[in-house]
Amino acid sequence: QKEVEQNSGPLSVPEGAIASLNCTYSDRVSQSFFWYRQYSGKSPELIMSIYSNGDKEDGRFTAQLNKASQYVSLLIRDSQPSDSATYLCAVIDSWGKLQFGAGTQVVVTP
Amino acid sequence: EAGVAQSPRYKIIEKRQSVAFWCNPISGHATLYWYQQILGQGPKLLIQFQNNGVVDDSQLPKDRFSAERLKGVDSTLKIQPAKLEDSAVYLCASSHNTDTELRAVYEQYFGPGTRLTVT
């Protein structure tokens, strides 16, 4: 079983709609969770961090964490073509190591 | 604040040759990481430094990969000899401080990466 699992996509989202990305993790001890955005040919860019159960909002992005279900999600509201990218979920494991999922490709269609 | 710097951005070598990558972290960041990202996968940690000491190198193929951070600032990752399966993007990242009570220690910021092609 992989440490961090994401649907690979592509997730096709109409412009202006909400994109919903999901991530599950296996290490129950994990306390720190991150979403990175990676454009094609570029390096990962940190867009959200979340440490407590519940929702955290930053602009058009909302991260949701449920530690009991070992589940973290990212919502992108009012999706724009510039949001087209691969979104990587990352989790700090019990060894303090950042474990990445394989990423979900999002395609926002005009 | 300047970001993480890496060079070169691209490198093409033949198998069995050697190659070196350089990274300069964000100023003041004590922790430096080297990752390997194969196409279609998430980054995989190769080695983590805290100042000039190695914290974790459990996934570094030590028969061919080596890394150093002698003065606790910039770092070099070397591959010798390279294999075809080493073709990947090598990413350097850094994080702010070493106090694990502060959550910012886990927020890692990546450089632009070096795309290595081994033929």
CSV table of N, CA, C and O in Angstrom, one decimal, chain A residues 31-32 34 36 38 41-46 49 51-52 56 88 92 96-103, chain B residues 9 35 37 40-45 48 56 58-59 91 103-104 106-113 115:
chain,number,residue,atom,x,y,z
A,31,GLN,N,0.8,14.4,11.0
A,31,GLN,CA,0.2,15.5,11.6
A,31,GLN,C,0.3,16.8,10.7
A,31,GLN,O,-0.3,17.8,11.0
A,32,SER,N,1.1,16.6,9.6
A,32,SER,CA,1.3,17.8,8.8
A,32,SER,C,1.0,17.4,7.3
A,32,SER,O,1.5,16.4,6.9
A,34,PHE,N,0.2,18.8,3.1
A,34,PHE,CA,0.5,19.9,2.2
A,34,PHE,C,-0.1,19.6,0.8
A,34,PHE,O,-0.2,18.5,0.4
A,36,TYR,N,0.8,20.8,-3.1
A,36,TYR,CA,1.8,21.5,-4.0
A,36,TYR,C,1.1,21.5,-5.4
A,36,TYR,O,0.5,20.5,-5.8
A,38,GLN,N,2.1,21.8,-9.4
A,38,GLN,CA,3.3,21.6,-10.3
A,38,GLN,C,2.8,21.8,-11.8
A,38,GLN,O,2.1,20.9,-12.3
A,41,GLY,N,6.7,20.7,-16.6
A,41,GLY,CA,8.1,21.2,-16.7
A,41,GLY,C,8.7,22.1,-15.6
A,41,GLY,O,9.8,22.6,-15.7
A,42,LYS,N,7.9,22.3,-14.6
A,42,LYS,CA,8.3,23.2,-13.5
A,42,LYS,C,8.4,22.3,-12.2
A,42,LYS,O,8.0,21.2,-12.2
A,43,SER,N,8.9,23.0,-11.2
A,43,SER,CA,9.0,22.3,-9.9
A,43,SER,C,7.8,22.5,-9.0
A,43,SER,O,7.0,23.4,-9.3
A,44,PRO,N,7.6,21.7,-8.0
A,44,PRO,CA,6.4,21.9,-7.1
A,44,PRO,C,6.4,23.2,-6.4
A,44,PRO,O,7.5,23.6,-5.9
A,45,GLU,N,5.3,23.8,-6.2
A,45,GLU,CA,5.1,25.0,-5.5
A,45,GLU,C,4.1,24.8,-4.4
A,45,GLU,O,3.0,24.4,-4.6
A,46,LEU,N,4.5,25.2,-3.2
A,46,LEU,CA,3.6,25.0,-2.0
A,46,LEU,C,2.5,26.0,-2.1
A,46,LEU,O,2.7,27.2,-2.2
A,49,SER,N,-0.9,24.5,3.4
A,49,SER,CA,-0.5,23.5,4.5
A,49,SER,C,-1.7,23.5,5.5
A,49,SER,O,-2.4,24.5,5.7
A,51,TYR,N,-2.8,21.5,9.4
A,51,TYR,CA,-2.3,20.7,10.5
A,51,TYR,C,-3.4,20.3,11.4
A,51,TYR,O,-3.2,19.4,12.2
A,52,SER,N,-4.6,20.9,11.3
A,52,SER,CA,-5.7,20.6,12.2
A,52,SER,C,-6.9,20.1,11.4
A,52,SER,O,-7.1,20.5,10.3
A,56,LYS,N,-9.4,24.9,5.9
A,56,LYS,CA,-8.5,26.0,5.9
A,56,LYS,C,-8.6,26.7,4.5
A,56,LYS,O,-8.5,26.0,3.5
A,88,LEU,N,0.0,17.9,-6.2
A,88,LEU,CA,0.6,16.8,-5.4
A,88,LEU,C,0.2,17.0,-3.9
A,88,LEU,O,0.3,18.1,-3.3
A,92,ILE,N,3.7,14.5,6.1
A,92,ILE,CA,4.9,14.2,6.9
A,92,ILE,C,4.6,12.9,7.6
A,92,ILE,O,3.6,12.8,8.4
A,96,GLY,N,9.2,11.8,10.1
A,96,GLY,CA,9.5,13.2,9.7
A,96,GLY,C,9.8,13.4,8.3
A,96,GLY,O,10.3,14.5,7.9
A,97,LYS,N,9.6,12.4,7.5
A,97,LYS,CA,9.9,12.5,6.0
A,97,LYS,C,8.6,12.9,5.3
A,97,LYS,O,7.5,12.5,5.5
A,98,LEU,N,8.8,13.8,4.3
A,98,LEU,CA,7.7,14.3,3.4
A,98,LEU,C,7.4,13.2,2.4
A,98,LEU,O,8.3,12.9,1.5
A,99,GLN,N,6.3,12.6,2.4
A,99,GLN,CA,5.9,11.6,1.4
A,99,GLN,C,4.9,12.2,0.4
A,99,GLN,O,3.9,12.8,0.9
A,100,PHE,N,5.1,12.1,-0.8
A,100,PHE,CA,4.3,12.6,-1.9
A,100,PHE,C,3.4,11.6,-2.5
A,100,PHE,O,3.8,10.4,-2.7
A,101,GLY,N,2.2,12.0,-2.9
A,101,GLY,CA,1.4,11.2,-3.8
A,101,GLY,C,1.9,11.4,-5.2
A,101,GLY,O,2.8,12.2,-5.5
A,102,ALA,N,1.4,10.6,-6.2
A,102,ALA,CA,1.8,10.7,-7.5
A,102,ALA,C,1.2,11.9,-8.3
A,102,ALA,O,1.6,12.3,-9.4
A,103,GLY,N,0.2,12.6,-7.6
A,103,GLY,CA,-0.4,13.8,-8.2
A,103,GLY,C,-1.7,13.5,-9.0
A,103,GLY,O,-1.9,12.4,-9.5
B,9,ARG,N,20.3,23.6,-15.3
B,9,ARG,CA,18.9,23.3,-15.4
B,9,ARG,C,18.7,22.0,-16.2
B,9,ARG,O,17.7,21.3,-16.0
B,35,TYR,N,15.7,15.6,-3.9
B,35,TYR,CA,14.7,14.7,-4.3
B,35,TYR,C,14.9,14.3,-5.8
B,35,TYR,O,15.5,15.0,-6.6
B,37,GLN,N,12.6,13.1,-9.0
B,37,GLN,CA,11.2,13.0,-9.5
B,37,GLN,C,11.3,12.3,-10.9
B,37,GLN,O,11.7,13.0,-11.9
B,40,GLY,N,5.7,11.3,-14.0
B,40,GLY,CA,4.5,10.7,-13.6
B,40,GLY,C,4.4,10.3,-12.2
B,40,GLY,O,3.4,9.7,-11.7
B,41,GLN,N,5.5,10.6,-11.4
B,41,GLN,CA,5.5,10.2,-10.0
B,41,GLN,C,5.8,11.5,-9.2
B,41,GLN,O,6.2,12.5,-9.7
B,42,GLY,N,5.5,11.3,-7.9
B,42,GLY,CA,5.8,12.4,-7.0
B,42,GLY,C,7.3,12.4,-6.6
B,42,GLY,O,8.0,11.4,-6.8
B,43,PRO,N,7.8,13.5,-6.1
B,43,PRO,CA,9.2,13.5,-5.7
B,43,PRO,C,9.5,12.4,-4.6
B,43,PRO,O,8.7,12.2,-3.8
B,44,LYS,N,10.7,11.9,-4.7
B,44,LYS,CA,11.2,10.9,-3.7
B,44,LYS,C,12.4,11.4,-3.1
B,44,LYS,O,13.4,11.8,-3.8
B,45,LEU,N,12.4,11.5,-1.7
B,45,LEU,CA,13.6,12.0,-1.0
B,45,LEU,C,14.8,11.1,-1.2
B,45,LEU,O,14.7,9.9,-1.0
B,48,GLN,N,18.6,14.2,3.2
B,48,GLN,CA,18.2,15.4,3.9
B,48,GLN,C,19.4,15.8,4.8
B,48,GLN,O,20.0,15.0,5.5
B,56,ASP,N,19.0,12.0,6.9
B,56,ASP,CA,18.4,10.8,6.4
B,56,ASP,C,18.9,10.6,5.0
B,56,ASP,O,18.8,11.5,4.1
B,58,SER,N,18.5,7.3,3.7
B,58,SER,CA,18.1,5.9,3.6
B,58,SER,C,17.7,5.5,2.2
B,58,SER,O,17.8,4.3,1.8
B,59,GLN,N,17.3,6.4,1.3
B,59,GLN,CA,16.9,6.1,0.0
B,59,GLN,C,17.9,6.6,-1.1
B,59,GLN,O,17.6,6.6,-2.3
B,91,LEU,N,15.5,17.6,-7.8
B,91,LEU,CA,15.0,18.7,-7.1
B,91,LEU,C,15.7,19.0,-5.8
B,91,LEU,O,15.9,18.0,-5.0
B,103,ARG,N,5.8,24.5,13.2
B,103,ARG,CA,5.3,23.7,12.0
B,103,ARG,C,6.0,24.2,10.7
B,103,ARG,O,6.1,23.4,9.8
B,104,ALA,N,6.5,25.4,10.7
B,104,ALA,CA,7.1,25.9,9.5
B,104,ALA,C,8.3,25.1,9.1
B,104,ALA,O,8.8,25.1,8.0
B,106,TYR,N,8.4,22.1,8.5
B,106,TYR,CA,8.0,21.1,7.5
B,106,TYR,C,7.6,21.7,6.2
B,106,TYR,O,7.4,21.0,5.2
B,107,GLU,N,7.5,23.0,6.1
B,107,GLU,CA,7.1,23.6,4.8
B,107,GLU,C,8.4,23.8,3.9
B,107,GLU,O,9.3,24.6,4.2
B,108,GLN,N,8.4,22.9,2.9
B,108,GLN,CA,9.6,22.9,2.0
B,108,GLN,C,9.3,23.7,0.7
B,108,GLN,O,8.3,23.6,0.2
B,109,TYR,N,10.4,24.4,0.3
B,109,TYR,CA,10.3,25.2,-0.9
B,109,TYR,C,11.3,24.6,-1.9
B,109,TYR,O,12.5,24.5,-1.5
B,110,PHE,N,10.9,24.4,-3.1
B,110,PHE,CA,11.7,23.8,-4.1
B,110,PHE,C,12.4,24.8,-5.1
B,110,PHE,O,11.8,25.8,-5.4
B,111,GLY,N,13.5,24.3,-5.5
B,111,GLY,CA,14.2,25.0,-6.6
B,111,GLY,C,13.7,24.6,-7.9
B,111,GLY,O,12.8,23.7,-8.0
B,112,PRO,N,14.2,25.2,-9.0
B,112,PRO,CA,13.6,24.8,-10.4
B,112,PRO,C,13.9,23.4,-10.9
B,112,PRO,O,13.3,23.0,-11.8
B,113,GLY,N,14.9,22.8,-10.3
B,113,GLY,CA,15.2,21.4,-10.6
B,113,GLY,C,16.3,21.3,-11.8
B,113,GLY,O,16.5,22.3,-12.5
B,115,ARG,N,17.0,18.8,-15.0
B,115,ARG,CA,16.4,17.6,-15.7
B,115,ARG,C,17.6,16.9,-16.3
B,115,ARG,O,18.4,17.4,-17.1
